[in-house]
């Protein structure tokens, strides 16, 4: 279970890296001024959701669903702790990524894949504030768990 948590954390970081260094520059360079950029942003959000679920297939199945869920929680725990630290220390400057401490920026970078995923359903800027930003920490862990459950279903059908 510990090894799965470590895998889940690094898979989350890999997805963050892909979003930061591949999807975001493509979106910013080619599609930002276009009137149909919302469609492309939603497609990239859907791609992020699908990739996160597929990354869950790489995790090792556990004995019970409870253990499987717990084996995907490290990214959520780390994200929640960073959010809590930012929220307690700078509740008014949470959206200020240029804060001298760098912690709000660290949280924004850590949850950048979740921001894309939520952007698939809605405009994230309309509700990205300090009070609800902790939700972004839990989205990747939940999708990794869905991928792990999907893996169990696939294995059962193959047997």
Coordinates of C-alpha atoms in Angstrom, one line a residue:
X1 CA 0.0 0.0 0.0
X2 CA 2.9 2.4 0.7
X3 CA 4.5 1.6 -2.6
X4 CA 1.2 2.4 -4.3
X5 CA 1.0 5.7 -2.6
X6 CA 4.5 6.6 -3.7
X7 CA 3.6 5.5 -7.3
X8 CA 0.4 7.6 -7.1
X9 CA 2.4 10.6 -6.0
X10 CA 4.9 10.3 -8.8
X11 CA 2.2 9.6 -11.4
X12 CA 0.5 12.8 -10.2
X13 CA 3.7 14.8 -10.5
X14 CA 4.2 13.3 -14.0
X15 CA 0.7 14.4 -15.0
X16 CA 1.4 17.8 -13.5
X17 CA 4.5 18.0 -15.6
X18 CA 2.7 17.1 -18.7
X19 CA 0.0 19.7 -18.1
X20 CA 2.6 22.4 -17.3
X21 CA 5.1 21.7 -20.1
X22 CA 2.9 20.3 -22.9
X23 CA -0.8 21.2 -22.6
X24 CA -0.5 24.7 -21.1
X25 CA 2.0 26.0 -23.6
X26 CA 0.1 24.6 -26.5
X27 CA -3.1 26.2 -25.2
X28 CA -1.4 29.6 -24.5
X29 CA 0.5 29.7 -27.8
X30 CA -2.0 28.6 -30.3
X31 CA -5.6 28.8 -28.9
X32 CA -5.8 31.7 -26.4
X33 CA -7.0 34.5 -28.6
X34 CA -9.3 32.3 -30.6
X35 CA -13.1 32.4 -29.9
X36 CA -13.3 28.6 -29.8
X37 CA -10.4 28.3 -27.2
X38 CA -13.0 27.2 -24.6
X39 CA -13.7 24.1 -26.7
X40 CA -10.0 23.3 -26.8
X41 CA -9.6 23.9 -23.1
X42 CA -12.4 21.5 -22.4
X43 CA -10.9 18.9 -24.7
X44 CA -7.5 19.3 -22.8
X45 CA -9.4 19.0 -19.5
X46 CA -11.1 15.8 -20.8
X47 CA -7.7 14.5 -21.9
X48 CA -6.3 15.2 -18.4
X49 CA -9.2 13.2 -16.8
X50 CA -8.7 10.3 -19.1
X51 CA -4.9 10.3 -18.6
X52 CA -5.3 10.4 -14.8
X53 CA -7.7 7.4 -14.9
X54 CA -5.3 5.5 -17.3
X55 CA -2.4 6.2 -14.9
X56 CA -4.5 4.6 -12.2
X57 CA -4.3 1.4 -14.2
X58 CA -0.5 1.4 -13.5
X59 CA -1.1 1.0 -9.7
X60 CA -1.0 -2.3 -8.0
X61 CA -4.4 -3.8 -7.0
X62 CA -5.0 -4.3 -3.3
X63 CA -7.1 -6.8 -1.3
X64 CA -10.0 -4.6 -0.5
X65 CA -11.5 -1.4 -2.0
X66 CA -10.7 0.4 1.3
X67 CA -7.0 -0.5 0.9
X68 CA -7.2 0.5 -2.8
X69 CA -8.6 3.9 -1.9
X70 CA -6.0 4.4 0.8
X71 CA -3.3 3.5 -1.6
X72 CA -4.1 6.5 -3.8
X73 CA -4.4 9.1 -1.1
X74 CA -0.8 10.5 -0.8
X75 CA -1.3 13.1 -3.6
X76 CA -4.5 14.3 -1.9
X77 CA -2.8 14.4 1.6
X78 CA 0.2 16.4 0.3
X79 CA -2.0 18.8 -1.6
X80 CA -4.4 19.3 1.3
X81 CA -1.5 20.0 3.7
X82 CA 0.0 22.6 1.3
X83 CA -3.4 24.2 0.8
X84 CA -3.9 24.3 4.6
X85 CA -0.5 25.9 5.1
X86 CA -1.3 28.6 2.5
X87 CA -4.8 29.1 3.8
X88 CA -3.8 29.5 7.5
X89 CA -0.9 31.9 6.7
X90 CA -2.2 33.9 3.8
X91 CA -6.0 33.6 3.4
X92 CA -6.4 37.0 1.8
X93 CA -3.5 36.5 -0.7
X94 CA -4.2 32.9 -1.6
X95 CA -4.7 33.7 -5.3
X96 CA -1.6 35.8 -5.4
X97 CA 0.9 33.5 -7.1
X98 CA 3.6 36.2 -6.9
X99 CA 3.5 36.0 -3.1
X100 CA 7.1 36.3 -1.7
X101 CA 6.9 32.9 0.1
X102 CA 6.1 31.0 -3.1
X103 CA 3.7 28.6 -1.3
X104 CA 0.6 29.8 -3.1
X105 CA 2.5 29.3 -6.4
X106 CA 3.6 25.8 -5.3
X107 CA 0.0 24.9 -4.6
X108 CA -1.2 26.2 -8.0
X109 CA 1.5 24.2 -9.7
X110 CA 0.7 21.1 -7.7
X111 CA -2.9 21.3 -8.6
X112 CA -2.6 22.5 -12.2
X113 CA -3.9 19.2 -13.6
X114 CA -7.0 19.4 -11.4
X115 CA -7.6 23.0 -12.6
X116 CA -7.6 21.6 -16.2
X117 CA -9.9 18.8 -15.2
X118 CA -12.4 21.1 -13.5
X119 CA -12.1 23.4 -16.4
X120 CA -13.6 20.7 -18.5
X121 CA -16.9 21.1 -16.6
X122 CA -16.8 24.8 -15.8
X123 CA -14.7 27.9 -15.9
X124 CA -12.3 27.4 -13.0
X125 CA -11.6 31.1 -12.5
X126 CA -15.1 31.6 -11.3
X127 CA -14.7 29.5 -8.2
X128 CA -11.0 29.2 -7.6
X129 CA -10.7 30.9 -4.2
X130 CA -9.1 30.0 -0.9
X131 CA -12.2 28.5 0.6
X132 CA -12.9 25.8 -2.1
X133 CA -9.4 25.3 -3.5
X134 CA -8.8 22.3 -1.3
X135 CA -11.1 20.3 -3.5
X136 CA -8.4 20.5 -6.2
X137 CA -6.2 18.4 -4.0
X138 CA -8.5 15.4 -4.0
X139 CA -9.5 15.1 -7.7
X140 CA -6.3 13.3 -9.0
X141 CA -6.5 10.8 -6.1
X142 CA -10.1 10.0 -6.8
X143 CA -9.4 9.6 -10.5
X144 CA -6.4 7.3 -9.8
X145 CA -8.7 5.2 -7.6
X146 CA -11.2 5.0 -10.4
X147 CA -8.4 3.8 -12.7
X148 CA -7.4 1.2 -10.1
X149 CA -11.0 0.0 -9.8
X150 CA -11.2 -0.2 -13.6
X151 CA -8.1 -2.3 -13.6
X152 CA -9.8 -4.7 -11.1
X153 CA -12.9 -4.9 -13.4
X154 CA -10.7 -5.6 -16.5
X155 CA -8.8 -8.3 -14.6
X156 CA -12.1 -10.0 -13.5
X157 CA -13.4 -10.0 -17.0
X158 CA -10.2 -11.6 -18.4
X159 CA -10.3 -14.4 -15.9

